[in-house]
CSV table of C-alpha atoms in Angstrom, one decimal:
chain,number,residue,atom,x,y,z
A,1,MET,CA,-226.0,162.6,11.8
A,2,SER,CA,-225.6,159.5,9.7
A,3,ALA,CA,-221.9,160.6,8.3
A,4,LYS,CA,-220.7,161.9,11.5
A,5,LEU,CA,-221.3,158.3,13.1
A,6,LEU,CA,-219.6,156.8,10.1
A,7,ALA,CA,-216.7,158.9,10.4
A,8,VAL,CA,-216.6,157.8,14.1
A,9,PHE,CA,-217.4,154.4,14.0
A,10,LEU,CA,-215.4,153.4,10.5
A,11,PRO,CA,-211.8,153.3,11.8
A,12,CYS,CA,-213.1,151.3,14.6
A,13,PHE,CA,-214.5,148.8,11.9
A,14,LEU,CA,-211.4,148.5,10.4
A,15,THR,CA,-209.0,148.5,12.9
A,16,GLY,CA,-211.0,146.6,16.0
A,17,CYS,CA,-212.2,148.2,18.6
A,18,VAL,CA,-211.2,145.6,20.9
A,19,SER,CA,-207.8,143.4,21.4
A,20,LEU,CA,-208.1,140.3,23.2
A,21,ASP,CA,-204.3,139.5,23.7
A,22,PRO,CA,-203.2,139.2,26.6
A,23,HIS,CA,-201.3,141.8,28.7
A,24,TYR,CA,-197.2,141.0,27.5
A,25,GLU,CA,-194.6,141.2,30.0
A,26,ARG,CA,-191.5,140.5,29.8
A,27,PRO,CA,-191.0,137.0,31.7
A,28,ARG,CA,-188.7,138.1,35.2
A,29,GLY,CA,-186.6,135.7,37.1
A,30,ALA,CA,-185.0,134.1,34.2
A,31,VAL,CA,-181.9,135.0,35.8
A,32,LEU,CA,-180.2,133.4,38.7
A,33,ALA,CA,-179.4,135.9,41.9
A,34,ASP,CA,-175.9,134.4,41.8
A,35,ASP,CA,-175.3,135.9,38.4
A,36,ALA,CA,-175.6,139.6,39.6
A,37,ARG,CA,-172.3,139.7,41.1
A,38,HIS,CA,-170.9,139.4,37.5
A,39,ASN,CA,-172.7,142.7,36.6
A,40,GLU,CA,-169.7,144.7,35.5
A,41,GLN,CA,-171.2,147.8,33.6
A,42,GLU,CA,-169.7,150.4,34.9
A,43,LYS,CA,-166.3,148.7,33.3
A,44,ALA,CA,-167.5,146.2,30.4
A,45,ALA,CA,-167.5,148.1,26.8
A,46,ASN,CA,-170.9,148.0,24.6
A,47,TYR,CA,-169.7,145.4,22.1
A,48,ARG,CA,-173.1,145.8,20.0
A,49,ASP,CA,-171.7,148.9,19.3
A,50,ILE,CA,-168.3,147.8,18.4
A,51,SER,CA,-168.4,146.8,14.4
A,52,TRP,CA,-166.1,144.0,13.4
A,53,GLN,CA,-163.9,146.1,11.5
A,54,ASP,CA,-162.7,147.5,14.9
A,55,TYR,CA,-162.4,144.4,16.3
A,56,VAL,CA,-160.8,142.4,14.0
A,57,LEU,CA,-157.0,144.2,13.7
A,58,ASN,CA,-155.2,141.2,11.7
A,59,THR,CA,-155.3,142.5,7.8
A,60,GLN,CA,-155.5,139.1,6.3
A,61,LEU,CA,-158.6,138.2,8.7
A,62,ARG,CA,-160.4,141.0,7.8
A,63,GLN,CA,-160.3,140.3,4.1
A,64,VAL,CA,-161.3,136.6,4.8
A,65,VAL,CA,-164.3,138.0,7.2
A,66,ALA,CA,-165.7,140.4,4.4
A,67,MET,CA,-165.5,137.7,2.1
A,68,ALA,CA,-167.4,135.5,3.9
A,69,LEU,CA,-170.2,138.1,5.1
A,70,ASN,CA,-170.9,138.5,1.3
A,71,SER,CA,-170.6,135.0,0.5
A,72,SER,CA,-171.6,132.9,3.1
A,73,ARG,CA,-174.5,130.6,2.0
A,74,ASP,CA,-175.9,130.5,5.6
A,75,LEU,CA,-176.5,134.2,5.4
A,76,ARG,CA,-178.3,134.3,2.4
A,77,GLU,CA,-180.7,131.6,3.7
A,78,ALA,CA,-181.3,133.6,6.4
A,79,VAL,CA,-181.7,136.7,4.4
A,80,ALA,CA,-184.2,135.0,2.3
A,81,SER,CA,-186.1,134.0,5.5
A,82,VAL,CA,-186.6,137.5,6.3
A,83,LYS,CA,-187.9,138.3,3.1
A,84,SER,CA,-190.4,135.7,3.1
A,85,ALA,CA,-191.5,136.7,6.8
A,86,HIS,CA,-191.9,140.1,5.8
A,87,ALA,CA,-194.0,139.2,2.5
A,88,GLN,CA,-196.4,137.1,4.9
A,89,TYR,CA,-196.6,139.8,7.0
A,90,GLY,CA,-197.7,142.3,4.3
A,91,GLU,CA,-199.7,139.3,3.3
A,92,GLN,CA,-201.8,139.3,6.7
A,93,ARG,CA,-201.7,143.2,7.4
A,94,ALA,CA,-203.7,143.3,4.2
A,95,ASP,CA,-206.9,141.5,5.7
A,96,LEU,CA,-207.1,144.8,8.2
A,97,PHE,CA,-208.1,146.1,4.9
A,98,PRO,CA,-211.6,145.6,2.3
A,99,THR,CA,-211.0,144.4,-1.1
A,100,LEU,CA,-211.9,147.0,-3.7
A,101,SER,CA,-212.8,146.2,-7.0
A,102,ALA,CA,-213.8,148.1,-10.5
A,103,GLY,CA,-216.1,146.4,-13.6
A,104,ILE,CA,-218.4,147.0,-16.2
A,105,SER,CA,-220.5,144.2,-17.4
A,106,GLY,CA,-222.8,144.0,-20.3
A,107,THR,CA,-225.5,141.6,-21.2
A,108,ARG,CA,-227.6,141.2,-24.6
A,109,SER,CA,-230.4,138.4,-24.0
A,110,ARG,CA,-233.4,137.7,-26.3
A,111,ALA,CA,-236.4,136.3,-24.8
A,112,LEU,CA,-240.4,135.6,-25.7
A,113,THR,CA,-242.3,138.7,-24.7
A,114,GLY,CA,-245.5,136.8,-23.8
A,115,GLU,CA,-247.6,137.6,-26.9
A,116,GLY,CA,-247.5,134.7,-29.8
A,117,ASN,CA,-244.1,133.3,-30.2
A,118,GLN,CA,-242.9,137.2,-30.4
A,119,THR,CA,-239.5,137.7,-29.3
A,120,ALA,CA,-237.5,140.7,-27.7
A,121,LEU,CA,-234.0,142.0,-28.1
A,122,THR,CA,-232.8,143.5,-24.3
A,123,ASN,CA,-229.5,145.4,-23.6
A,124,THR,CA,-228.3,146.0,-20.0
A,125,TYR,CA,-224.9,147.5,-19.1
A,126,SER,CA,-223.4,148.3,-16.0
A,127,ALA,CA,-220.0,149.9,-14.2
A,128,GLU,CA,-220.2,149.1,-10.6
A,129,GLY,CA,-217.5,149.4,-7.7
A,130,SER,CA,-217.3,146.6,-5.0
A,131,VAL,CA,-216.3,145.6,-1.7
A,132,SER,CA,-216.2,141.8,-1.2
A,133,SER,CA,-217.0,140.1,1.9
A,134,PHE,CA,-215.4,142.5,4.0
A,135,GLU,CA,-215.1,141.2,7.8
A,136,LEU,CA,-215.4,143.8,10.4
A,137,ASP,CA,-212.4,143.7,12.9
A,138,LEU,CA,-214.6,144.2,15.9
A,139,PHE,CA,-213.0,142.3,18.5
A,140,GLY,CA,-209.2,142.2,16.7
A,141,LYS,CA,-208.8,139.0,15.4
A,142,ASN,CA,-207.1,140.4,12.2
A,143,GLN,CA,-204.9,142.8,14.2
A,144,SER,CA,-203.9,140.0,16.2
A,145,LEU,CA,-203.3,137.7,13.4
A,146,SER,CA,-200.9,141.0,11.9
A,147,ARG,CA,-199.4,141.2,15.2
A,148,GLN,CA,-198.6,137.9,15.1
A,149,GLN,CA,-197.1,137.8,11.3
A,150,TYR,CA,-194.8,140.9,12.6
A,151,GLU,CA,-193.4,139.7,15.4
A,152,THR,CA,-192.7,136.4,13.8
A,153,TYR,CA,-190.8,138.8,11.4
A,154,LEU,CA,-188.8,140.6,13.9
A,155,GLY,CA,-187.8,137.4,15.3
A,156,THR,CA,-186.8,136.2,11.8
A,157,LEU,CA,-184.7,139.4,11.5
A,158,GLU,CA,-183.0,138.9,14.6
A,159,GLY,CA,-182.9,135.4,13.6
A,160,ALA,CA,-180.4,136.4,10.6
A,161,ARG,CA,-178.4,139.0,12.9
A,162,SER,CA,-178.0,135.9,14.9
A,163,THR,CA,-176.7,134.1,11.8
A,164,ARG,CA,-174.4,137.3,10.5
A,165,LEU,CA,-172.4,136.9,14.0
A,166,THR,CA,-172.6,133.2,14.0
A,167,VAL,CA,-170.7,133.5,10.6
A,168,LEU,CA,-168.4,136.0,11.6
A,169,TYR,CA,-167.6,133.7,14.7
A,170,SER,CA,-167.1,130.3,12.2
A,171,THR,CA,-165.2,132.5,9.9
A,172,VAL,CA,-162.2,133.9,12.5
A,173,ASP,CA,-162.4,130.3,14.5
A,174,TYR,CA,-161.5,128.4,11.4
A,175,TRP,CA,-159.1,130.6,10.6
A,176,LEU,CA,-157.5,130.6,14.2
A,177,GLN,CA,-157.6,126.9,14.1
A,178,LEU,CA,-155.4,126.5,10.7
A,179,ALA,CA,-153.0,129.3,12.3
A,180,ALA,CA,-152.6,126.9,15.3
A,181,ASP,CA,-152.3,123.4,12.8
A,182,ARG,CA,-149.9,125.4,10.8
A,183,SER,CA,-147.8,126.1,14.0
A,184,ASN,CA,-148.0,122.5,14.6
A,185,LEU,CA,-147.5,121.2,12.1
A,186,ALA,CA,-144.1,123.2,11.5
A,187,ILE,CA,-143.4,122.0,15.0
A,188,ALA,CA,-143.3,118.8,14.3
A,189,LYS,CA,-141.5,118.9,10.9
A,190,GLU,CA,-138.8,120.7,13.1
A,191,THR,CA,-138.8,118.0,15.5
A,192,ALA,CA,-138.8,115.4,13.1
A,193,GLU,CA,-135.5,116.6,11.2
A,194,SER,CA,-134.1,116.8,14.8
A,195,ALA,CA,-134.8,113.1,15.5
A,196,ARG,CA,-133.9,112.1,12.1
A,197,GLN,CA,-130.2,113.8,12.7
A,198,SER,CA,-130.4,112.4,15.9
A,199,LEU,CA,-131.2,109.1,15.1
A,200,ASP,CA,-128.2,109.0,12.5
A,201,VAL,CA,-125.5,110.2,15.2
A,202,THR,CA,-126.7,107.6,17.5
A,203,ARG,CA,-126.3,104.9,14.3
A,204,LYS,CA,-123.1,105.6,14.0
A,205,ARG,CA,-122.2,105.8,17.9
A,206,LEU,CA,-123.6,102.7,17.6
A,207,GLN,CA,-121.4,101.2,14.5
A,208,ASN,CA,-118.4,102.9,17.0
A,209,GLY,CA,-119.1,100.5,20.2
A,210,VAL,CA,-120.5,103.9,22.1
A,211,ASP,CA,-124.3,103.3,21.9
A,212,SER,CA,-126.3,100.1,22.0
A,213,MET,CA,-129.0,99.0,20.2
A,214,VAL,CA,-131.8,100.7,22.8
A,215,ASP,CA,-130.5,104.1,22.2
A,216,VAL,CA,-131.0,103.6,18.4
A,217,ALA,CA,-134.4,102.0,19.0
A,218,SER,CA,-135.2,104.8,21.4
A,219,ALA,CA,-133.8,107.1,18.5
A,220,GLU,CA,-136.2,105.6,15.9
A,221,THR,CA,-139.5,105.5,17.8
A,222,THR,CA,-138.9,109.3,18.5
A,223,TYR,CA,-138.2,109.5,14.9
A,224,GLN,CA,-141.3,108.2,13.4
A,225,SER,CA,-143.4,109.5,16.0
A,226,ALA,CA,-143.1,112.7,14.9
A,227,GLN,CA,-143.6,111.6,11.1
A,228,ALA,CA,-147.0,110.5,12.2
A,229,ASP,CA,-147.4,114.2,14.1
A,230,VAL,CA,-146.4,115.8,10.3
A,231,ALA,CA,-148.8,113.6,8.3
A,232,SER,CA,-151.4,113.9,10.9
A,233,TYR,CA,-151.6,117.8,11.0
A,234,THR,CA,-150.9,117.7,7.4
A,235,THR,CA,-154.1,116.5,7.2
A,236,SER,CA,-155.4,118.8,9.7
A,237,VAL,CA,-154.5,121.8,7.9
A,238,ALA,CA,-156.2,120.6,4.6
A,239,GLN,CA,-159.4,119.9,6.7
A,240,ASP,CA,-159.3,123.1,8.0
A,241,LYS,CA,-158.6,124.7,5.0
A,242,ASN,CA,-161.7,123.0,3.6
A,243,ALA,CA,-164.0,124.4,6.6
A,244,LEU,CA,-162.9,127.3,6.6
A,245,ASP,CA,-163.8,127.8,2.8
A,246,LEU,CA,-167.2,126.7,3.4
A,247,VAL,CA,-168.1,128.7,6.0
A,248,VAL,CA,-167.0,131.8,3.9
A,249,GLY,CA,-168.5,130.4,0.7
A,250,ASN,CA,-165.6,130.8,-1.6
A,251,SER,CA,-162.3,129.7,-1.8
A,252,VAL,CA,-160.1,131.7,0.3
A,253,PRO,CA,-156.7,132.9,-1.5
A,254,ASP,CA,-153.4,131.7,-0.6
A,255,ASN,CA,-152.5,134.9,0.5
A,256,LEU,CA,-154.9,135.6,3.1
A,257,LEU,CA,-154.0,132.6,5.3
A,258,PRO,CA,-152.3,132.3,8.1
A,259,GLN,CA,-148.6,130.9,8.2
A,260,GLY,CA,-148.7,130.1,11.8
A,261,ILE,CA,-150.5,131.4,15.4
A,262,GLU,CA,-147.7,133.1,16.3
A,263,ALA,CA,-147.4,135.1,13.1
A,264,ILE,CA,-150.3,136.9,13.5
A,265,GLY,CA,-149.8,139.1,16.2
A,266,HIS,CA,-152.8,141.3,17.7
A,267,ALA,CA,-155.1,139.8,15.3
A,268,LEU,CA,-158.3,140.7,17.8
A,269,ARG,CA,-158.8,143.5,19.9
A,270,GLU,CA,-158.9,142.9,23.8
A,271,VAL,CA,-161.9,145.6,25.3
A,272,PRO,CA,-163.0,145.4,28.9
A,273,ALA,CA,-165.9,142.7,29.2
A,274,GLY,CA,-168.5,141.7,31.7
A,275,VAL,CA,-171.8,140.5,32.2
A,276,SER,CA,-174.6,143.5,32.0
A,277,SER,CA,-178.4,142.5,31.9
A,278,ASP,CA,-179.3,145.3,29.7
A,279,ALA,CA,-176.8,144.0,26.9
A,280,LEU,CA,-177.5,140.6,27.0
A,281,ASN,CA,-181.7,140.9,27.0
A,282,ASN,CA,-180.5,142.9,23.2
A,283,ARG,CA,-178.4,139.6,21.9
A,284,PRO,CA,-179.8,138.3,18.5
A,285,ASP,CA,-181.0,135.3,19.9
A,286,VAL,CA,-182.3,136.6,23.1
A,287,LEU,CA,-184.3,139.1,20.9
A,288,GLN,CA,-185.5,136.2,18.7
A,289,ALA,CA,-186.9,134.5,21.6
A,290,GLU,CA,-188.8,137.5,23.0
A,291,HIS,CA,-190.3,138.2,19.4
A,292,ASN,CA,-191.2,134.5,19.2
A,293,LEU,CA,-192.9,134.3,22.8
A,294,LYS,CA,-194.8,138.4,21.7
A,295,ALA,CA,-195.8,136.3,18.4
A,296,ALA,CA,-197.8,133.3,20.7
A,297,ASN,CA,-199.3,136.3,22.9
A,298,ALA,CA,-201.1,137.7,20.2
A,299,SER,CA,-201.9,134.6,18.6
A,300,ILE,CA,-203.9,133.7,21.9
A,301,GLY,CA,-205.7,137.2,21.1
A,302,ALA,CA,-207.0,135.8,18.0
A,303,ALA,CA,-207.8,132.3,19.4
A,304,ARG,CA,-210.7,134.3,21.7
A,305,ALA,CA,-211.9,136.7,19.0
A,306,ASN,CA,-213.1,132.8,17.4
A,307,PHE,CA,-215.6,132.4,20.3
A,308,PHE,CA,-217.1,136.0,19.6
A,309,PRO,CA,-219.9,136.9,16.6
A,310,SER,CA,-217.7,137.9,12.9
A,311,ILE,CA,-219.9,140.6,10.7
A,312,SER,CA,-218.9,140.5,6.9
A,313,LEU,CA,-219.8,143.4,4.4
A,314,THR,CA,-220.5,142.7,0.5
A,315,ALA,CA,-221.4,145.9,-1.0
A,316,SER,CA,-221.5,147.3,-4.6
A,317,GLY,CA,-222.7,150.7,-6.4
A,318,GLY,CA,-222.6,152.0,-9.6
A,319,VAL,CA,-224.7,152.7,-12.7
A,320,GLY,CA,-226.7,150.7,-15.5
A,321,SER,CA,-227.9,151.9,-19.0
A,322,ALA,CA,-229.7,149.8,-21.5
A,323,ASP,CA,-227.6,151.6,-23.8
A,324,LEU,CA,-223.6,151.7,-23.7
A,325,SER,CA,-222.9,154.8,-25.0
A,326,SER,CA,-225.2,156.6,-22.4
A,327,LEU,CA,-224.3,154.6,-19.9
A,328,PHE,CA,-221.9,157.1,-17.8
A,329,LYS,CA,-224.4,159.8,-19.3
A,330,ASN,CA,-228.0,158.9,-18.7
A,331,GLY,CA,-227.5,155.8,-16.5
A,332,ALA,CA,-229.5,154.9,-13.3
A,333,GLY,CA,-228.0,154.6,-10.1
A,334,ILE,CA,-227.7,150.8,-8.8
A,335,TRP,CA,-226.2,149.5,-5.6
A,336,SER,CA,-226.3,146.8,-3.6
A,337,PHE,CA,-225.5,146.1,-0.1
A,338,ALA,CA,-225.3,142.6,2.5
A,339,PRO,CA,-224.3,142.4,5.3
A,340,SER,CA,-223.9,139.3,7.4
A,341,ILE,CA,-223.1,138.0,10.9
A,342,SER,CA,-222.1,134.4,11.8
A,343,LEU,CA,-222.2,133.5,15.5
A,344,PRO,CA,-220.1,130.4,16.3
A,345,ILE,CA,-222.4,127.7,18.3
A,346,PHE,CA,-220.7,124.2,17.5
A,347,LYS,CA,-217.7,123.5,16.0
A,348,GLY,CA,-216.7,120.3,17.9
A,349,GLY,CA,-214.6,121.9,20.0
A,350,TYR,CA,-212.6,123.4,17.9
A,351,ASN,CA,-212.4,126.9,19.0
A,352,VAL,CA,-211.5,125.4,22.6
A,353,SER,CA,-208.8,123.3,21.3
A,354,LEU,CA,-207.2,126.4,19.2
A,355,LEU,CA,-207.2,128.4,22.2
A,356,ASN,CA,-206.0,125.7,24.8
A,357,TYR,CA,-203.6,125.0,21.8
A,358,THR,CA,-201.8,129.0,21.6
A,359,LYS,CA,-201.8,129.1,25.7
A,360,ALA,CA,-199.5,126.2,25.5
A,361,GLN,CA,-197.3,127.5,22.6
A,362,LYS,CA,-197.2,130.8,24.9
A,363,GLU,CA,-195.7,128.8,28.2
A,364,TYR,CA,-193.4,126.7,25.7
A,365,TYR,CA,-192.1,130.2,24.8
A,366,VAL,CA,-191.7,131.6,27.6
A,367,ALA,CA,-189.2,128.6,28.4
A,368,VAL,CA,-187.7,128.9,25.2
A,369,TYR,CA,-187.1,132.4,26.7
A,370,GLU,CA,-186.1,132.5,29.9
A,371,LYS,CA,-183.5,129.4,28.7
A,372,SER,CA,-182.1,132.0,26.0
A,373,VAL,CA,-181.3,134.6,28.8
A,374,GLN,CA,-179.7,132.2,31.1
A,375,THR,CA,-177.4,130.9,28.4
A,376,ALA,CA,-176.4,133.9,27.3
A,377,PHE,CA,-175.6,134.7,31.0
A,378,GLN,CA,-174.0,130.9,30.9
A,379,GLU,CA,-171.9,131.4,28.3
A,380,VAL,CA,-170.6,135.4,29.1
A,381,ALA,CA,-169.6,133.8,32.9
A,382,ASP,CA,-167.9,131.2,31.1
A,383,ALA,CA,-165.7,133.5,28.8
A,384,LEU,CA,-165.2,135.6,31.7
A,385,ALA,CA,-164.1,133.0,34.3
A,386,ARG,CA,-161.6,131.9,31.0
A,387,ARG,CA,-160.3,135.4,30.3
A,388,GLY,CA,-159.2,135.7,34.2
A,389,THR,CA,-156.7,133.1,33.7
A,390,ILE,CA,-155.7,132.8,30.4
A,391,ASN,CA,-152.8,135.6,30.3
A,392,GLU,CA,-151.5,134.1,33.3
A,393,GLN,CA,-151.3,130.9,31.8
A,394,LEU,CA,-149.8,131.9,28.7
A,395,THR,CA,-147.2,133.6,30.4
A,396,SER,CA,-146.2,130.6,32.0
A,397,GLN,CA,-146.3,128.2,29.3
A,398,ARG,CA,-143.9,130.6,27.0
A,399,ASN,CA,-141.7,130.4,30.2
A,400,ASN,CA,-142.2,126.3,30.3
A,401,VAL,CA,-141.3,126.5,26.5
A,402,ALA,CA,-138.0,128.9,27.5
A,403,ALA,CA,-137.3,126.3,29.8
A,404,SER,CA,-137.9,123.0,28.0
A,405,GLN,CA,-135.4,124.2,25.0
A,406,THR,CA,-132.4,125.0,27.6
A,407,TYR,CA,-133.2,122.0,28.9
A,408,TYR,CA,-133.2,120.1,25.3
A,409,HIS,CA,-130.3,122.1,24.5
A,410,LEU,CA,-128.0,121.2,27.6
A,411,ALA,CA,-129.2,117.4,27.8
A,412,ASP,CA,-128.2,116.8,23.8
A,413,LEU,CA,-124.9,118.8,24.3
A,414,ARG,CA,-123.9,116.1,27.4
A,415,TYR,CA,-125.1,113.3,25.2
A,416,GLN,CA,-123.0,114.6,22.9
A,417,SER,CA,-119.9,114.8,25.1
A,418,GLY,CA,-120.6,111.3,26.2
A,419,VAL,CA,-121.1,112.7,29.6
A,420,ASP,CA,-124.8,111.6,30.0
A,421,THR,CA,-127.1,108.7,28.1
A,422,TYR,CA,-129.1,109.4,25.3
A,423,LEU,CA,-132.5,108.3,27.2
A,424,ASN,CA,-132.0,111.9,29.6
A,425,ALA,CA,-131.7,113.9,25.6
A,426,LEU,CA,-135.0,111.7,24.4
A,427,THR,CA,-136.8,113.1,27.3
A,428,ALA,CA,-135.7,116.7,27.0
A,429,GLN,CA,-136.7,116.2,23.6
A,430,ARG,CA,-140.1,114.9,24.0
A,431,THR,CA,-140.5,117.7,26.9
A,432,LEU,CA,-139.9,120.6,24.4
A,433,TYR,CA,-142.1,119.0,21.8
A,434,THR,CA,-145.2,118.6,24.2
A,435,ALA,CA,-144.1,122.4,25.3
A,436,ARG,CA,-144.6,123.9,22.3
A,437,THR,CA,-147.6,122.1,21.0
A,438,SER,CA,-149.0,123.4,24.1
A,439,LEU,CA,-147.9,126.7,23.4
A,440,VAL,CA,-149.6,126.1,20.0
A,441,SER,CA,-152.8,125.4,22.2
A,442,VAL,CA,-152.4,128.0,25.2
A,443,GLU,CA,-152.2,130.8,22.1
A,444,GLN,CA,-155.1,129.8,20.6
A,445,ALA,CA,-157.3,129.7,23.3
A,446,TYR,CA,-156.5,133.2,24.2
A,447,TYR,CA,-157.5,133.9,20.7
A,448,GLN,CA,-160.9,132.0,20.9
A,449,ASN,CA,-161.9,133.7,24.0
A,450,LEU,CA,-161.6,137.1,22.5
A,451,ASN,CA,-163.8,135.6,20.0
A,452,THR,CA,-166.0,134.0,21.7
A,453,PHE,CA,-166.4,137.1,23.9
A,454,TYR,CA,-167.2,139.4,20.8
A,455,LYS,CA,-170.3,136.7,19.8
A,456,VAL,CA,-171.9,136.1,23.2
A,457,MET,CA,-171.9,139.7,23.9
A,458,GLY,CA,-173.9,140.6,20.6
A,459,GLY,CA,-170.8,142.0,19.1
A,460,GLY,CA,-171.3,144.9,16.3
A,461,THR,CA,-175.2,143.8,15.8
A,462,ALA,CA,-176.3,147.3,16.7
A,463,ARG,CA,-174.3,148.9,13.7
A,464,GLU,CA,-175.0,145.8,11.4
A,465,GLU,CA,-178.6,146.3,12.2
A,466,SER,CA,-179.8,148.4,9.0
A,467,LYS,CA,-178.0,146.2,6.5
A,468,LEU,CA,-180.6,143.4,7.1
A,469,LYS,CA,-183.6,145.6,7.0
A,470,LEU,CA,-185.5,145.3,4.2
């Protein structure tokens, strides 16, 4: 009968019969009602299922992204944190099981026999297996602590996935910034060369009495302004390359660098997008916030368990003999069993304060989770708003560049023919310069919008999960 009772209750003793964790429910109401109208789940693609290799279409950029995911120090730090959290979970989980040890000991002593000064030698040998101070988890304290550490580990894992996505986003962003600044540098150099030629013509026309010093001074200002822009964009290109090398973790070869924003083709894939609550709830940062909330919820259970008695068992059993040679043959059975119970009576308010702290921490992580959800919806809504107008803006800006080129060509012909003043040609040249650099900015914004969408929708995280699991 006792064996049957032991078989029934031993699992309870080891795993805990009672859980004092509060019932967990995912917080609701984090998303405003107005956000529901953006839900386009039927049309939106599941970005989590789109790997970055399918999203990044430019061959050079693909190789740069692959370098970053292999060499990024930020990603290495994140993976190391995951390994540390997993090890800490294993360390905490070990408290759910008894510590078993075995040993052999021997004692040889000489003592008085009690008759005169006669002495006798005594030998004692024993072999024992023991359980040292194993706490029965009757109220689920160790289970709660184990759940807390496990949720912390999962949160760290989601944080690593978020870091991986950020590294990918930053790599693409810096690569696009380098492409845009190289285009701006080329435009500035072309404008500076054109302005130099105009300055030479204006000086000759001054010598022939056709133009005035005002025309020469105007041409000089345009040339010097373009030269200043050349110097500025040269610095920007160098800094963009440094930033790209840092996020990648290695020096990116020149053959993988873009020549200009207009030469990268369809660098990123354009897929339907929309706001889906299911998709955003599975973003790595949102999942990380929820796992942290679950960990805080489990810590409340552990704090509650401190108010209840704790029972510890220390036991050993084995054989003993006066002769080592007969220890395992004719040795006598020896054992000890020392249960203990501890009831908290007074700790100066420690248990109450700890429980209040864990409850406050849960409130904190509820707010963090709700804010992460709201931030996710806001980021996607902003990206959707940008996508709704970027193509129209891009078309208009290209038409503006074409019109500005025609304007400058005609104004320069009129000036060269002596029909018009240099002021109109100068104005047309500046208009064309502004239009071309503005087009570069809009083209960069177009690609950045695609890049942002992939990030805020948790792109590729479903397919990349296995690469971060231990």
